Tab-separated table of C-alpha atoms in Angstrom:
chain	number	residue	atom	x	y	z
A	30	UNK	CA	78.251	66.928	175.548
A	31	UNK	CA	79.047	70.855	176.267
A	32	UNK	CA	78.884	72.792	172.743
A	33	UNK	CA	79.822	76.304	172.273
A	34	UNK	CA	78.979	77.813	169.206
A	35	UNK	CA	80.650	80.671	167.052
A	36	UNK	CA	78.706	82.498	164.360
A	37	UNK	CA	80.991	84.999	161.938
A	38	UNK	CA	78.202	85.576	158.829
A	39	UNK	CA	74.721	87.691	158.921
A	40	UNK	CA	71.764	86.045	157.861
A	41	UNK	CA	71.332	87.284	154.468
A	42	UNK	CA	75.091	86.357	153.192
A	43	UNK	CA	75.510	82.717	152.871
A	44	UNK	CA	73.598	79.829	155.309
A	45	UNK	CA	75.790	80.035	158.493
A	46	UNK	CA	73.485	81.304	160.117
A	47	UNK	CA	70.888	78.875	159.595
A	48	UNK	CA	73.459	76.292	159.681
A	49	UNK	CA	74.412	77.146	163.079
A	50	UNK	CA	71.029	77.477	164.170
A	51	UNK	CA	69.709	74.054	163.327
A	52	UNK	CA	73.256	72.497	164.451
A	53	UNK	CA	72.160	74.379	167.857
A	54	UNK	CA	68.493	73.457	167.436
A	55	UNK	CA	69.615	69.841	166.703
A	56	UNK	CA	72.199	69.605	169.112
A	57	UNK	CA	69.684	70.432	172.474
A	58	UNK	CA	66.778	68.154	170.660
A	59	UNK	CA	69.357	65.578	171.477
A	60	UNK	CA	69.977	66.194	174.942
A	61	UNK	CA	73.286	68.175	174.494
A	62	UNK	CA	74.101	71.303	176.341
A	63	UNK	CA	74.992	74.547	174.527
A	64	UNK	CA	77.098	76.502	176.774
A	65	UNK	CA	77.276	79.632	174.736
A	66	UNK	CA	76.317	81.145	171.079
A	67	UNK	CA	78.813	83.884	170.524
A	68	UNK	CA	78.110	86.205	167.726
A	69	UNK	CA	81.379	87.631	166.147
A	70	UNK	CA	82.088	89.931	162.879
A	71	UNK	CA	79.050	89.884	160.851
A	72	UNK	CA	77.695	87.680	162.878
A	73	UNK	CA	76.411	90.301	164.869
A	74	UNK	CA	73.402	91.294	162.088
A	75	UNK	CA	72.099	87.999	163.632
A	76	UNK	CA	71.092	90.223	166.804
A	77	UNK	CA	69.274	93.489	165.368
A	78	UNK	CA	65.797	93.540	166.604
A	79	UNK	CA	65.098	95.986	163.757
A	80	UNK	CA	65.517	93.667	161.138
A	81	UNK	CA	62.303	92.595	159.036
A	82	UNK	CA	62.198	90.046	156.315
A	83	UNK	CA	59.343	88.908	153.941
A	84	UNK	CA	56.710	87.206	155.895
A	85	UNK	CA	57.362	84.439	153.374
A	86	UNK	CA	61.617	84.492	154.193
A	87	UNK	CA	63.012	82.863	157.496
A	88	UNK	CA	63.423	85.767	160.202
A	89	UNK	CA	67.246	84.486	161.899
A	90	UNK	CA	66.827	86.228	164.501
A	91	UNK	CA	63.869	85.232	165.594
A	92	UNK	CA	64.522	81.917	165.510
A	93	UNK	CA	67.872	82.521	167.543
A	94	UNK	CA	65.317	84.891	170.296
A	95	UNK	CA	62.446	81.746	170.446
A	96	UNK	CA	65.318	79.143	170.683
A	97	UNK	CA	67.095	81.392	173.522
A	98	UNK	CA	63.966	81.567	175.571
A	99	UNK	CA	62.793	78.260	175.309
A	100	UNK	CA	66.012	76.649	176.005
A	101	UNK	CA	67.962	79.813	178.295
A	102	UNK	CA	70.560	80.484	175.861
A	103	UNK	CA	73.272	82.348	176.208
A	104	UNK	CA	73.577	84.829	172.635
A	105	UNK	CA	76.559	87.206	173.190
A	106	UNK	CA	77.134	89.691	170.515
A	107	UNK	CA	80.566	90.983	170.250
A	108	UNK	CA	80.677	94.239	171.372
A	109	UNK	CA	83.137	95.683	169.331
A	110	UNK	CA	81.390	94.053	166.037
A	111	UNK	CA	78.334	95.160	167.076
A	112	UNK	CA	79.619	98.722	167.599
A	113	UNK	CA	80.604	99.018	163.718
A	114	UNK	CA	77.306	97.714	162.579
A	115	UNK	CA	75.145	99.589	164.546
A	116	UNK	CA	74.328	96.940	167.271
A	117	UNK	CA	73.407	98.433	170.464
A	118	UNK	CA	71.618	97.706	173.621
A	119	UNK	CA	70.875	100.388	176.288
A	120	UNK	CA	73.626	101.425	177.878
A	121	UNK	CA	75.809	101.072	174.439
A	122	UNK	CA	73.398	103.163	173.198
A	123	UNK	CA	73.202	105.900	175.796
A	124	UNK	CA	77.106	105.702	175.489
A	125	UNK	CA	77.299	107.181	172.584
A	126	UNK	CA	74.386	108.962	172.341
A	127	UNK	CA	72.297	107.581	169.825
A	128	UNK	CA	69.026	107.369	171.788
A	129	UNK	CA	67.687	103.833	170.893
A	130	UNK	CA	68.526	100.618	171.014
A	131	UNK	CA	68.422	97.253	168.812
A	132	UNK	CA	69.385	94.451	170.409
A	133	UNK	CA	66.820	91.483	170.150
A	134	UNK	CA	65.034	89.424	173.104
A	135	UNK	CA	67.649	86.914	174.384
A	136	UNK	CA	70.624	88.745	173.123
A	137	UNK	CA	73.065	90.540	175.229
A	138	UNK	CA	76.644	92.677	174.405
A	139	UNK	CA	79.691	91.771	175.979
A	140	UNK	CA	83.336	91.292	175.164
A	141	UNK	CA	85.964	88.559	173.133
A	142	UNK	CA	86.606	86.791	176.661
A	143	UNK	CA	83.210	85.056	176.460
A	144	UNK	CA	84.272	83.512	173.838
A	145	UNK	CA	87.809	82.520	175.154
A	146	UNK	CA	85.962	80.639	177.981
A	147	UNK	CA	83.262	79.048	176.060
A	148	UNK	CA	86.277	77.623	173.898
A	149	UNK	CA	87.870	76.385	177.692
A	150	UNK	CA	84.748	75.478	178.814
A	151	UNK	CA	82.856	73.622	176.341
A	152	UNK	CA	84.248	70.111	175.243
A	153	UNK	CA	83.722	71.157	171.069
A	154	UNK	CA	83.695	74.587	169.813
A	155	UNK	CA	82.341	75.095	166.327
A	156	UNK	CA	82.676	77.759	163.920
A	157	UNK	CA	79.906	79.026	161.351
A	158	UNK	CA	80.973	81.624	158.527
A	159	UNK	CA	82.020	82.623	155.339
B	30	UNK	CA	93.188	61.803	167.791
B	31	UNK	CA	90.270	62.400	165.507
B	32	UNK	CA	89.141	65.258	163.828
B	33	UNK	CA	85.881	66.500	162.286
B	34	UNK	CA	86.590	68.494	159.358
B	35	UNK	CA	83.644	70.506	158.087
B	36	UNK	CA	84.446	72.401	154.524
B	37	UNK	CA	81.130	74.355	153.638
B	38	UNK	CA	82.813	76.101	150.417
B	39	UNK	CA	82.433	74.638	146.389
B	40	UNK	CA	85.468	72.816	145.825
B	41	UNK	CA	84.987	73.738	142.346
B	42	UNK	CA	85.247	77.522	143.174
B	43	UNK	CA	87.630	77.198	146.668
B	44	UNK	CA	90.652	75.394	147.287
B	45	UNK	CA	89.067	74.575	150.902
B	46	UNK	CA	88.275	71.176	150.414
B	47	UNK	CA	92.207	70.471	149.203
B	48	UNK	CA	93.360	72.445	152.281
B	49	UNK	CA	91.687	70.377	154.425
B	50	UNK	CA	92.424	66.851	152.790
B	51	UNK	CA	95.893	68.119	153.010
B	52	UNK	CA	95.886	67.503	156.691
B	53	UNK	CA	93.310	65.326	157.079
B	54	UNK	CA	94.573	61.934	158.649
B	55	UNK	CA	93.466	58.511	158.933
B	56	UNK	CA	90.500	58.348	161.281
B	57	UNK	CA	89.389	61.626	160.209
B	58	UNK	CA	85.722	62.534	159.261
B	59	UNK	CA	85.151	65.391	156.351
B	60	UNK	CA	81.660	66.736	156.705
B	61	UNK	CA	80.636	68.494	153.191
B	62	UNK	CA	77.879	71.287	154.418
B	63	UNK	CA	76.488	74.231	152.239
B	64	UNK	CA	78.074	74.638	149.278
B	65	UNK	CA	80.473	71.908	149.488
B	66	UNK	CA	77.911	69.594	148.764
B	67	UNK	CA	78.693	69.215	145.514
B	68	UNK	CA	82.124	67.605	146.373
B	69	UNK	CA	80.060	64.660	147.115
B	70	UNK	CA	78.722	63.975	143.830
B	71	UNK	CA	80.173	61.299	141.556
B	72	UNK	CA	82.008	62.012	137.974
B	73	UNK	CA	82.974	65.299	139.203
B	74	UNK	CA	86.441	67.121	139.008
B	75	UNK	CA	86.799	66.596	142.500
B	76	UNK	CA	85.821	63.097	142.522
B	77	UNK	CA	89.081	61.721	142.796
B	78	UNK	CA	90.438	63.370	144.710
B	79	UNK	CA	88.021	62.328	147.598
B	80	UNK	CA	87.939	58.829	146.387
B	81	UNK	CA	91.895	58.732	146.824
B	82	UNK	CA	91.752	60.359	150.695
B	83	UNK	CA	89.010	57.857	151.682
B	84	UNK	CA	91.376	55.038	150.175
B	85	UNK	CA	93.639	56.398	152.593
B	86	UNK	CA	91.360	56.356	155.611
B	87	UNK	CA	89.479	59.909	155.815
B	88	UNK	CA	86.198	58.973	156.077
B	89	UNK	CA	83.252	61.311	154.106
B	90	UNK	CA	79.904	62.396	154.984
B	91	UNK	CA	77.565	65.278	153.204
B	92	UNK	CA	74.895	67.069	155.189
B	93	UNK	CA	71.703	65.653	153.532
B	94	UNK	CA	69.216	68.762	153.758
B	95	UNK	CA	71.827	70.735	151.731
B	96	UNK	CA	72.140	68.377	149.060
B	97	UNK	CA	68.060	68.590	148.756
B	98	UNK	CA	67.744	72.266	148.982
B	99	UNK	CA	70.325	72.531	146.270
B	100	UNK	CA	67.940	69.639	144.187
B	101	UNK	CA	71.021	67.268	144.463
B	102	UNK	CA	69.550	63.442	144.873
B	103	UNK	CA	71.812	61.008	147.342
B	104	UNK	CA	71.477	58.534	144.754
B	105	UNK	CA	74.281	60.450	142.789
B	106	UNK	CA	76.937	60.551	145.979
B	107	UNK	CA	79.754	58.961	145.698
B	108	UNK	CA	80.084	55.365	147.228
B	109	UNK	CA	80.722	55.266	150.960
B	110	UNK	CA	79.681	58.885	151.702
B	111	UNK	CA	77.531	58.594	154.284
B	112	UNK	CA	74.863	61.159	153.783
B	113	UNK	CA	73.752	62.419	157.271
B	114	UNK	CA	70.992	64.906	159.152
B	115	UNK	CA	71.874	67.610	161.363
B	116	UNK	CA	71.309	65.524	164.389
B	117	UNK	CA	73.415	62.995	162.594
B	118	UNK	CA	75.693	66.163	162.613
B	119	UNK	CA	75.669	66.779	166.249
B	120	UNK	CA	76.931	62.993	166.661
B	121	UNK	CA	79.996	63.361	164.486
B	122	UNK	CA	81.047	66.473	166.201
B	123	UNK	CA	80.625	63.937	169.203
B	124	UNK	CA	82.442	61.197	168.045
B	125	UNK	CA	85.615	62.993	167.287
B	126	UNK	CA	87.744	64.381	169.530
B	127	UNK	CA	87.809	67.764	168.061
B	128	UNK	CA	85.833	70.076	165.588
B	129	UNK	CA	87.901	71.899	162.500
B	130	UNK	CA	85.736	74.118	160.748
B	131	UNK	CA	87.324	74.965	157.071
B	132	UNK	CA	86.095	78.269	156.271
């Protein structure tokens, strides 16, 4: 089965994130196919490289990056989201000037249409927030 | 037609859980994640009220990890709630036909 996943909560708020990590995790460990992660409202704090928790806490992101690369993910971070929260990759960055970027390893920017056709596309969409 | 309803709030603290039973049909599946857990519990304030949907057909399941991280046993869930893993997860979302996540 084709899963897309939505993610609307940080990961120091509530559990979605972790939720929708280990339904992800779970999902592909059962031979499932995750067409897309899309990162919307705060949702988007899932994809800051900058973030650093306790050694001793779960680091979200992290797990989100490792689980991207082992299983070629797609993470999309909203782009207008990640605007207000300071989420930027390169060329967001050089776009307005703010001369460094955040995004993690595995994450990339893009618009509210990936998620439209990860909804078409994928036979259940689920939604993780607050 | 069958839905998976997940509800992830307290029903003791949101009205989630009651939006959700409100449409819930026959056939139906309520998942109780996070802090919902709780709902699952027997001599509750809620308890009734699930009892009387799964007397009308919705069926119940809780999301066993967050029972244990909140130190909840499944010994105390109600009576035909099935208590399930997140792989066991992944299958309900499966075996209906579509996903409504109660936020």
């Amino acid at each position: 089965m084709k899963f897309a996943i939505q993610v609307n909560e940080g990961p120091f708020t509530h559990q979605a994130s972790d939720t929708a990590y280990q339904f992800t995790k779970a999902a592909l460990e059962n031979g499932h196919e995750i067409f897309r992660v899309f990162f919307y409202h705060d949702g988007v704090n899932n994809g800051t490289y900058f973030g650093v928790p306790p050694i001793d806490d779960r680091n979200v992101q992290q797990q989100w990056s490792e689980l991207a690369e082992k299983h070629d993910l797609d993470l999309v971070v909203c782009v207008a989201a990640a605007q207000r929260r300071g989420i930027m990759d390169e060329d967001e960055s050089k776009r307005h000037g703010k001369g460094t970027s955040n995004i993690a390893p595995g994450f990339r920017i893009s618009g509210l249409g990936q998620l439209i056709e990860a909804g078409i596309q994928a036979d259940r969409l689920l939604v993780f927030g607050d | 037609m069958s839905t998976l309803h997940t509800v992830n709030k307290s029903p003791f603290e949101r009205n989630s859980l009651d939006s959700c039973l409100s449409v819930a049909a026959e056939g139906a599946t309520v998942l109780l994640i996070e802090d919902a857990v709780g709902g699952a519990l027997q001599n509750t304030a809620v308890a009734s009220t699930v009892s009387d949907a799964m007397g009308k057909g919705v069926k119940f399941a809780v999301l066993g990890e967050d029972l244990r991280a909140r130190g909840l046993s499944a010994e105390r869930v109600i009576d035909g709630i099935s208590v399930v893993d997140y792989a066991g997860f992944v299958q309900l979302a499966c075996d209906h036909d579509n996903v409504q996540n109660w936020l």
